[in-house]
């Protein structure tokens, strides 16, 4: 198992967490349900609303229970039509019936904002589905129009990266072969209906032994595009720009791009290339930070991309180990890792403001200037144990005092030991509020937690 140092958010990530306020948060999640152990949709809706900053979800179906569960929430919901249903939906009455059955009963109570006609149809679909894709998108749009919903609900479809050729020189990305015949009219449809082109850039699926750092936003030699003289230092941007170049080559550079899926598994088969817990945490944090930053890509500067992380939960019925482990959360809602989408219980603020001062759990302070870091009252033993492991392991602090025979060994409880360790870390790292964050399990207090022979540093 991975070490638990991920439970500590780095200061810049903590600040970032404040940065993605609900108002301009471009990050959503894919709520996949290929599992037999997921919580009921009503609990999922409550969880997302109360505990996370996630304000948009994407479904791979139009599950009525889920749509009902998200009624009267501020969370936008994207629904999907199964690939197999595409050919029939080319007929307008069928499309109208689909809208009447899957949208009208739930909208506007549930903020359905997009219907996706199939999923990666050009990659997975048979020829009938592929040939009928754009016609079905048009009839669904037509059906929405008749129902007077076309202004509120967009129609799109997500694409696998296989629709374009290589990304080694992003500016040369093109829709290859038959794809062009389908995608050109599709882009025209997006242009006319003001709906986004949706793609699934997954650096993870493009990994080679020599490009892991490039895929992971880590220091690397870069990939130089000789045609634009631009140097790519991350694969995600190269993939985005390759798609953009293909769109632009057909005259549709203005069509919005939405990232329908991206992510990284936290577990895989033994020795599977690039799979690790730390890589999953790292990739997801970086991609979230990157798309939210407003920097854009080399060919699309200053653009922000609505991005759906895959996925919300680990899905236990997926075929491979890595596919089962793309989730941000376990079915019991505990985070697999925290990528900064958890709501800060103490309230957030914009990035430039200092971190909020936590409310002390103990009474008012006496000695000015002295502060200690202790566990929050509601912190779980699991989290606190992770904090101990981190401080005394990865971070390498001296924990002799909480080992057997040490002055702070008694009471021999996780909470008591964590309290000592967390404070030791806080003091050693300069006593910034952030040094006591510990994934929201620590709080700074001004009364000395020392007792008997157990003296806390201050
Ligand atoms: C993609 O294909 C086009 C021709 O359709 C070619 O000009 C271009 O170099 C190719 N790009 C890559 C990266 O292979
Ligand atoms: C691209 O950027 C990387 C990382 O900054 C650098 O090491 C590399 O020399 C650059 N390559 C070119 C061709 O500019
Ligand atoms: C649609 O195409 C026209 C003509 O190229 C362009 O001016 C406009 O910006 C496009 N709109 C969108 C939403 O892509």
Short mmCIF file of N, CA, C and O in Angstrom, two decimals, residues 259-365:
data_model
loop_
_atom_site.label_atom_id
_atom_site.label_comp_id
_atom_site.label_asym_id
_atom_site.label_seq_id
_atom_site.Cartn_x
_atom_site.Cartn_y
_atom_site.Cartn_z
N UNK A 259 -13.60 18.77 -21.99
CA UNK A 259 -12.90 17.51 -21.68
C UNK A 259 -13.90 16.59 -20.99
O UNK A 259 -14.24 16.76 -19.82
N UNK A 260 -14.38 15.61 -21.76
CA UNK A 260 -15.43 14.72 -21.25
C UNK A 260 -14.90 13.76 -20.20
O UNK A 260 -15.63 13.36 -19.29
N UNK A 261 -13.66 13.37 -20.34
CA UNK A 261 -13.04 12.45 -19.37
C UNK A 261 -11.54 12.66 -19.38
O UNK A 261 -10.94 12.82 -20.44
N UNK A 262 -10.96 12.65 -18.19
CA UNK A 262 -9.54 12.41 -18.06
C UNK A 262 -9.31 11.90 -16.66
O UNK A 262 -10.15 12.11 -15.78
N UNK A 263 -8.21 11.21 -16.44
CA UNK A 263 -7.96 10.65 -15.11
C UNK A 263 -6.77 9.74 -15.12
O UNK A 263 -6.04 9.66 -16.12
N UNK A 264 -6.57 9.09 -13.99
CA UNK A 264 -5.39 8.23 -13.82
C UNK A 264 -5.73 7.20 -12.74
O UNK A 264 -6.25 7.58 -11.69
N UNK A 265 -5.46 5.94 -12.98
CA UNK A 265 -5.82 4.94 -11.96
C UNK A 265 -4.86 4.93 -10.79
O UNK A 265 -3.67 5.18 -10.95
N UNK A 266 -5.39 4.63 -9.62
CA UNK A 266 -4.55 4.59 -8.42
C UNK A 266 -4.02 3.18 -8.15
O UNK A 266 -3.18 3.00 -7.28
N UNK A 267 -4.54 2.21 -8.86
CA UNK A 267 -4.02 0.84 -8.74
C UNK A 267 -4.13 0.17 -10.10
O UNK A 267 -4.98 0.52 -10.91
N UNK A 268 -3.26 -0.84 -10.30
CA UNK A 268 -3.31 -1.58 -11.55
C UNK A 268 -2.75 -2.96 -11.35
O UNK A 268 -2.59 -3.42 -10.21
N UNK A 269 -2.48 -3.62 -12.45
CA UNK A 269 -1.85 -4.93 -12.34
C UNK A 269 -0.40 -4.73 -11.90
O UNK A 269 0.17 -3.66 -12.08
N UNK A 270 0.19 -5.78 -11.33
CA UNK A 270 1.58 -5.64 -10.89
C UNK A 270 2.45 -5.13 -12.03
O UNK A 270 2.35 -5.60 -13.16
N UNK A 271 3.24 -4.14 -11.73
CA UNK A 271 4.19 -3.57 -12.70
C UNK A 271 3.54 -2.88 -13.90
O UNK A 271 4.21 -2.61 -14.89
N UNK A 272 2.25 -2.62 -13.84
CA UNK A 272 1.64 -1.90 -14.96
C UNK A 272 2.26 -0.51 -15.08
O UNK A 272 2.38 0.22 -14.09
N UNK A 273 2.63 -0.18 -16.30
CA UNK A 273 3.39 1.05 -16.54
C UNK A 273 2.67 2.30 -16.02
O UNK A 273 1.52 2.55 -16.37
N UNK A 274 3.37 3.04 -15.21
CA UNK A 274 2.87 4.35 -14.77
C UNK A 274 1.78 4.32 -13.72
O UNK A 274 1.33 5.37 -13.30
N UNK A 275 1.35 3.13 -13.32
CA UNK A 275 0.25 3.08 -12.35
C UNK A 275 0.80 3.14 -10.94
O UNK A 275 1.58 2.28 -10.54
N UNK A 276 0.40 4.14 -10.22
CA UNK A 276 0.68 4.15 -8.80
C UNK A 276 -0.28 5.12 -8.16
O UNK A 276 -0.86 5.98 -8.81
N UNK A 277 -0.41 4.92 -6.91
CA UNK A 277 -1.26 5.80 -6.11
C UNK A 277 -0.79 7.24 -6.25
O UNK A 277 -1.56 8.16 -6.53
N UNK A 278 0.51 7.42 -6.06
CA UNK A 278 1.06 8.78 -6.11
C UNK A 278 0.87 9.42 -7.48
O UNK A 278 0.60 10.62 -7.58
N UNK A 279 1.00 8.63 -8.53
CA UNK A 279 0.81 9.19 -9.87
C UNK A 279 -0.64 9.62 -10.09
O UNK A 279 -0.91 10.64 -10.74
N UNK A 280 -1.57 8.85 -9.55
CA UNK A 280 -2.99 9.21 -9.70
C UNK A 280 -3.26 10.53 -9.00
O UNK A 280 -3.90 11.43 -9.56
N UNK A 281 -2.77 10.65 -7.77
CA UNK A 281 -2.97 11.89 -7.03
C UNK A 281 -2.33 13.05 -7.78
O UNK A 281 -2.96 14.10 -8.00
N UNK A 282 -1.12 12.81 -8.20
CA UNK A 282 -0.36 13.88 -8.85
C UNK A 282 -1.02 14.32 -10.15
O UNK A 282 -1.24 15.51 -10.38
N UNK A 283 -1.35 13.37 -11.00
CA UNK A 283 -1.94 13.73 -12.29
C UNK A 283 -3.24 14.51 -12.09
O UNK A 283 -3.45 15.56 -12.70
N UNK A 284 -4.10 13.98 -11.26
CA UNK A 284 -5.40 14.63 -11.11
C UNK A 284 -5.27 16.02 -10.51
O UNK A 284 -5.95 16.95 -10.95
N UNK A 285 -4.37 16.16 -9.54
CA UNK A 285 -4.18 17.50 -8.98
C UNK A 285 -3.65 18.46 -10.04
O UNK A 285 -4.09 19.59 -10.14
N UNK A 286 -2.68 17.97 -10.82
CA UNK A 286 -2.08 18.85 -11.81
C UNK A 286 -3.06 19.22 -12.91
O UNK A 286 -3.12 20.36 -13.35
N UNK A 287 -3.82 18.25 -13.36
CA UNK A 287 -4.72 18.56 -14.48
C UNK A 287 -5.82 19.50 -14.01
O UNK A 287 -6.22 20.43 -14.72
N UNK A 288 -6.28 19.32 -12.80
CA UNK A 288 -7.32 20.20 -12.26
C UNK A 288 -6.76 21.63 -12.14
O UNK A 288 -7.38 22.61 -12.55
N UNK A 289 -5.56 21.69 -11.58
CA UNK A 289 -4.92 23.00 -11.41
C UNK A 289 -4.70 23.67 -12.76
O UNK A 289 -4.97 24.85 -12.94
N UNK A 290 -4.25 22.87 -13.71
CA UNK A 290 -3.90 23.40 -15.01
C UNK A 290 -5.13 23.90 -15.77
O UNK A 290 -5.13 25.03 -16.27
N UNK A 291 -6.16 23.09 -15.85
CA UNK A 291 -7.32 23.55 -16.63
C UNK A 291 -8.05 24.68 -15.93
O UNK A 291 -8.75 25.46 -16.57
N UNK A 292 -7.90 24.77 -14.61
CA UNK A 292 -8.60 25.83 -13.88
C UNK A 292 -7.82 27.14 -13.88
O UNK A 292 -8.35 28.17 -13.50
N UNK A 293 -6.56 27.08 -14.28
CA UNK A 293 -5.69 28.24 -14.10
C UNK A 293 -5.98 29.38 -15.06
O UNK A 293 -5.60 30.51 -14.83
N UNK A 294 -6.66 29.06 -16.17
CA UNK A 294 -6.93 30.10 -17.16
C UNK A 294 -5.76 30.32 -18.10
O UNK A 294 -5.81 31.18 -18.97
N UNK A 295 -4.71 29.53 -17.96
CA UNK A 295 -3.54 29.68 -18.83
C UNK A 295 -3.85 29.16 -20.24
O UNK A 295 -3.40 29.72 -21.23
N UNK A 296 -4.64 28.10 -20.31
CA UNK A 296 -4.94 27.50 -21.61
C UNK A 296 -3.78 26.66 -22.10
O UNK A 296 -2.96 26.19 -21.30
N UNK A 297 -3.70 26.47 -23.40
CA UNK A 297 -2.62 25.67 -23.99
C UNK A 297 -1.80 26.58 -24.91
O UNK A 297 -2.14 27.74 -25.09
N UNK A 298 -0.78 26.03 -25.51
CA UNK A 298 0.07 26.85 -26.37
C UNK A 298 -0.70 27.39 -27.57
O UNK A 298 -0.50 28.53 -27.99
N UNK A 299 -1.59 26.58 -28.13
CA UNK A 299 -2.36 27.06 -29.29
C UNK A 299 -3.70 27.68 -28.88
O UNK A 299 -4.38 28.29 -29.70
N UNK A 300 -4.09 27.46 -27.65
CA UNK A 300 -5.36 28.03 -27.16
C UNK A 300 -5.10 28.79 -25.87
O UNK A 300 -5.62 28.43 -24.81
N UNK A 301 -4.29 29.85 -25.95
CA UNK A 301 -3.95 30.56 -24.71
C UNK A 301 -5.18 31.15 -24.05
O UNK A 301 -6.15 31.51 -24.73
N UNK A 302 -5.13 31.19 -22.73
CA UNK A 302 -6.17 31.85 -21.91
C UNK A 302 -7.54 31.19 -22.01
O UNK A 302 -8.55 31.82 -21.74
N UNK A 303 -7.57 29.95 -22.45
CA UNK A 303 -8.88 29.29 -22.46
C UNK A 303 -8.99 28.36 -21.26
O UNK A 303 -8.02 27.76 -20.83
N UNK A 304 -10.19 28.29 -20.74
CA UNK A 304 -10.46 27.38 -19.63
C UNK A 304 -11.35 26.27 -20.16
O UNK A 304 -12.29 26.53 -20.90
N UNK A 305 -11.03 25.05 -19.83
CA UNK A 305 -11.79 23.92 -20.35
C UNK A 305 -12.60 23.25 -19.26
O UNK A 305 -12.04 22.80 -18.25
N UNK A 306 -13.90 23.25 -19.47
CA UNK A 306 -14.74 22.47 -18.58
C UNK A 306 -14.21 21.03 -18.66
O UNK A 306 -14.05 20.49 -19.76
N UNK A 307 -13.92 20.44 -17.51
CA UNK A 307 -13.21 19.15 -17.49
C UNK A 307 -13.85 18.20 -16.49
O UNK A 307 -14.03 18.55 -15.32
N UNK A 308 -14.20 17.02 -16.98
CA UNK A 308 -14.81 16.01 -16.13
C UNK A 308 -13.80 14.94 -15.78
O UNK A 308 -13.33 14.21 -16.66
N UNK A 309 -13.45 14.88 -14.51
CA UNK A 309 -12.51 13.86 -14.06
C UNK A 309 -13.21 12.50 -14.07
O UNK A 309 -14.37 12.38 -13.69
N UNK A 310 -12.48 11.51 -14.52
CA UNK A 310 -12.97 10.15 -14.41
C UNK A 310 -12.19 9.47 -13.29
O UNK A 310 -10.97 9.32 -13.40
N UNK A 311 -12.92 9.07 -12.26
CA UNK A 311 -14.35 9.23 -12.09
C UNK A 311 -14.68 9.46 -10.62
O UNK A 311 -13.82 9.55 -9.76
N UNK A 312 -15.95 9.51 -10.37
CA UNK A 312 -16.41 9.78 -9.00
C UNK A 312 -16.05 8.62 -8.06
O UNK A 312 -15.44 8.81 -7.02
N UNK A 313 -16.46 7.42 -8.44
CA UNK A 313 -16.23 6.25 -7.57
C UNK A 313 -15.33 5.22 -8.24
O UNK A 313 -15.34 5.08 -9.47
N UNK A 314 -14.64 4.46 -7.44
CA UNK A 314 -14.06 3.22 -7.93
C UNK A 314 -15.23 2.32 -8.32
O UNK A 314 -16.22 2.23 -7.59
N UNK A 315 -15.13 1.67 -9.47
CA UNK A 315 -16.24 0.85 -9.97
C UNK A 315 -15.81 -0.61 -10.02
O UNK A 315 -15.02 -1.00 -10.89
N UNK A 316 -16.36 -1.40 -9.13
CA UNK A 316 -15.82 -2.75 -8.91
C UNK A 316 -16.19 -3.77 -9.98
O UNK A 316 -15.66 -4.87 -9.98
N UNK A 317 -17.08 -3.41 -10.90
CA UNK A 317 -17.42 -4.39 -11.93
C UNK A 317 -16.73 -4.10 -13.27
O UNK A 317 -17.02 -4.74 -14.28
N UNK A 318 -15.81 -3.16 -13.28
CA UNK A 318 -15.03 -2.91 -14.50
C UNK A 318 -14.08 -4.08 -14.72
O UNK A 318 -13.67 -4.74 -13.75
N UNK A 319 -13.69 -4.33 -15.97
CA UNK A 319 -12.94 -5.56 -16.24
C UNK A 319 -11.51 -5.64 -15.70
O UNK A 319 -11.08 -6.72 -15.32
N UNK A 320 -10.78 -4.55 -15.67
CA UNK A 320 -9.37 -4.69 -15.25
C UNK A 320 -9.14 -3.97 -13.93
O UNK A 320 -9.94 -3.11 -13.51
N UNK A 321 -8.04 -4.32 -13.29
CA UNK A 321 -7.73 -3.70 -12.00
C UNK A 321 -7.62 -2.19 -12.15
O UNK A 321 -8.20 -1.43 -11.37
N UNK A 322 -6.91 -1.73 -13.17
CA UNK A 322 -6.74 -0.29 -13.29
C UNK A 322 -8.08 0.40 -13.58
O UNK A 322 -8.38 1.44 -13.02
N UNK A 323 -8.90 -0.22 -14.44
CA UNK A 323 -10.20 0.41 -14.71
C UNK A 323 -11.08 0.47 -13.47
O UNK A 323 -11.96 1.33 -13.37
N UNK A 324 -10.87 -0.44 -12.56
CA UNK A 324 -11.68 -0.43 -11.34
C UNK A 324 -11.21 0.62 -10.35
O UNK A 324 -11.83 0.85 -9.32
N UNK A 325 -10.06 1.25 -10.67
CA UNK A 325 -9.45 2.14 -9.68
C UNK A 325 -9.17 3.55 -10.19
O UNK A 325 -8.14 4.14 -9.89
N UNK A 326 -10.12 4.06 -10.94
CA UNK A 326 -10.01 5.45 -11.40
C UNK A 326 -10.74 6.42 -10.46
O UNK A 326 -10.77 7.61 -10.70
N UNK A 327 -11.35 5.90 -9.42
CA UNK A 327 -12.25 6.74 -8.62
C UNK A 327 -11.54 7.70 -7.67
O UNK A 327 -10.46 7.42 -7.17
N UNK A 328 -12.22 8.83 -7.45
CA UNK A 328 -11.76 9.76 -6.43
C UNK A 328 -12.25 9.32 -5.06
O UNK A 328 -11.66 9.65 -4.04
N UNK A 329 -13.37 8.57 -5.07
CA UNK A 329 -13.96 8.15 -3.80
C UNK A 329 -14.24 6.65 -3.81
O UNK A 329 -14.48 6.06 -4.86
N UNK A 330 -14.23 6.10 -2.60
CA UNK A 330 -14.68 4.72 -2.45
C UNK A 330 -16.19 4.74 -2.27
O UNK A 330 -16.77 5.79 -1.94
N UNK A 331 -16.82 3.59 -2.43
CA UNK A 331 -18.29 3.57 -2.30
C UNK A 331 -18.79 4.05 -0.93
O UNK A 331 -19.94 4.45 -0.82
N UNK A 332 -17.94 4.02 0.07
CA UNK A 332 -18.38 4.54 1.38
C UNK A 332 -18.11 6.03 1.53
O UNK A 332 -18.21 6.59 2.62
N UNK A 333 -17.78 6.68 0.42
CA UNK A 333 -17.54 8.13 0.34
C UNK A 333 -16.19 8.55 0.91
O UNK A 333 -15.88 9.74 0.92
N UNK A 334 -15.41 7.63 1.43
CA UNK A 334 -14.09 8.07 1.89
C UNK A 334 -13.24 8.35 0.65
O UNK A 334 -13.33 7.64 -0.35
N UNK A 335 -12.46 9.43 0.69
CA UNK A 335 -11.67 9.76 -0.49
C UNK A 335 -10.59 8.69 -0.74
O UNK A 335 -9.96 8.25 0.21
N UNK A 336 -10.44 8.28 -1.98
CA UNK A 336 -9.28 7.47 -2.31
C UNK A 336 -8.06 8.37 -2.13
O UNK A 336 -7.04 7.98 -1.60
N UNK A 337 -8.23 9.62 -2.55
CA UNK A 337 -7.25 10.67 -2.27
C UNK A 337 -7.98 11.98 -2.42
O UNK A 337 -9.08 12.03 -2.98
N UNK A 338 -7.36 13.02 -1.92
CA UNK A 338 -8.01 14.32 -1.96
C UNK A 338 -7.29 15.19 -2.98
O UNK A 338 -6.13 15.51 -2.82
N UNK A 339 -8.01 15.52 -4.05
CA UNK A 339 -7.38 16.36 -5.08
C UNK A 339 -7.82 17.80 -4.96
O UNK A 339 -7.69 18.57 -5.89
N UNK A 340 -8.35 18.16 -3.82
CA UNK A 340 -8.74 19.55 -3.61
C UNK A 340 -10.18 19.84 -3.98
O UNK A 340 -10.56 20.99 -4.10
N UNK A 341 -10.99 18.80 -4.15
CA UNK A 341 -12.40 19.04 -4.47
C UNK A 341 -13.28 18.91 -3.23
O UNK A 341 -14.48 19.10 -3.30
N UNK A 342 -12.64 18.56 -2.12
CA UNK A 342 -13.41 18.49 -0.88
C UNK A 342 -13.65 19.90 -0.38
O UNK A 342 -12.76 20.74 -0.42
N UNK A 343 -14.84 20.12 0.08
CA UNK A 343 -15.19 21.43 0.57
C UNK A 343 -14.41 21.70 1.85
O UNK A 343 -14.35 20.84 2.73
N UNK A 344 -13.84 22.87 1.93
CA UNK A 344 -13.14 23.22 3.16
C UNK A 344 -14.19 23.53 4.22
O UNK A 344 -14.95 24.47 4.08
N UNK A 345 -14.21 22.74 5.26
CA UNK A 345 -15.26 22.88 6.27
C UNK A 345 -15.22 24.26 6.93
O UNK A 345 -16.17 24.69 7.51
N UNK A 346 -14.05 24.90 6.83
CA UNK A 346 -13.94 26.19 7.51
C UNK A 346 -14.23 27.35 6.58
O UNK A 346 -14.01 28.49 6.92
N UNK A 347 -14.70 27.07 5.43
CA UNK A 347 -15.03 28.14 4.50
C UNK A 347 -13.84 28.53 3.67
O UNK A 347 -12.71 28.51 4.15
N UNK A 348 -14.06 28.86 2.44
CA UNK A 348 -12.96 29.14 1.54
C UNK A 348 -12.72 30.61 1.36
O UNK A 348 -13.23 31.45 2.06
N UNK A 349 -11.90 30.93 0.40
CA UNK A 349 -11.62 32.32 0.09
C UNK A 349 -10.83 32.34 -1.19
O UNK A 349 -10.35 31.31 -1.63
N UNK A 350 -10.69 33.49 -1.78
CA UNK A 350 -9.93 33.56 -3.02
C UNK A 350 -8.45 33.29 -2.78
O UNK A 350 -7.97 33.35 -1.64
N UNK A 351 -7.74 33.02 -3.85
CA UNK A 351 -6.38 32.51 -3.71
C UNK A 351 -5.43 33.48 -3.02
O UNK A 351 -4.51 33.09 -2.35
N UNK A 352 -5.67 34.76 -3.18
CA UNK A 352 -4.70 35.71 -2.65
C UNK A 352 -4.88 36.00 -1.17
O UNK A 352 -4.03 36.60 -0.55
N UNK A 353 -6.00 35.58 -0.65
CA UNK A 353 -6.20 35.83 0.77
C UNK A 353 -5.47 34.77 1.57
O UNK A 353 -5.32 33.65 1.13
N UNK A 354 -5.04 35.11 2.76
CA UNK A 354 -4.40 34.09 3.59
C UNK A 354 -5.40 33.01 3.96
O UNK A 354 -6.61 33.22 3.92
N UNK A 355 -4.88 31.86 4.33
CA UNK A 355 -5.75 30.76 4.72
C UNK A 355 -6.59 31.18 5.92
O UNK A 355 -6.14 31.97 6.75
N UNK A 356 -7.81 30.69 6.00
CA UNK A 356 -8.66 31.09 7.12
C UNK A 356 -8.09 30.57 8.44
O UNK A 356 -7.44 29.54 8.47
N UNK A 357 -8.35 31.30 9.49
CA UNK A 357 -7.88 30.86 10.79
C UNK A 357 -8.88 29.88 11.36
O UNK A 357 -10.04 30.20 11.52
N UNK A 358 -8.44 28.67 11.65
CA UNK A 358 -9.39 27.70 12.19
C UNK A 358 -9.85 28.11 13.58
O UNK A 358 -9.13 28.77 14.31
N UNK A 359 -11.03 27.72 13.93
CA UNK A 359 -11.54 27.99 15.26
C UNK A 359 -10.89 27.01 16.24
O UNK A 359 -10.93 25.81 16.01
N UNK A 360 -10.30 27.50 17.28
CA UNK A 360 -9.66 26.57 18.21
C UNK A 360 -10.68 25.64 18.85
O UNK A 360 -11.81 26.05 19.12
N UNK A 361 -10.28 24.39 19.05
CA UNK A 361 -11.21 23.48 19.71
C UNK A 361 -11.18 23.68 21.22
O UNK A 361 -12.08 23.29 21.92
N UNK A 362 -10.09 24.27 21.68
CA UNK A 362 -10.01 24.47 23.12
C UNK A 362 -10.19 25.94 23.45
O UNK A 362 -10.22 26.78 22.56
N UNK A 363 -10.29 26.21 24.72
CA UNK A 363 -10.56 27.57 25.17
C UNK A 363 -9.51 28.57 24.75
O UNK A 363 -8.46 28.21 24.24
N UNK A 364 -9.79 29.83 25.00
CA UNK A 364 -8.93 30.92 24.55
C UNK A 364 -7.48 30.78 24.99
O UNK A 364 -7.17 30.12 25.98
N UNK A 365 -6.61 31.39 24.26
CA UNK A 365 -5.18 31.24 24.53
C UNK A 365 -4.73 32.15 25.66
O UNK A 365 -5.41 33.10 26.02
#
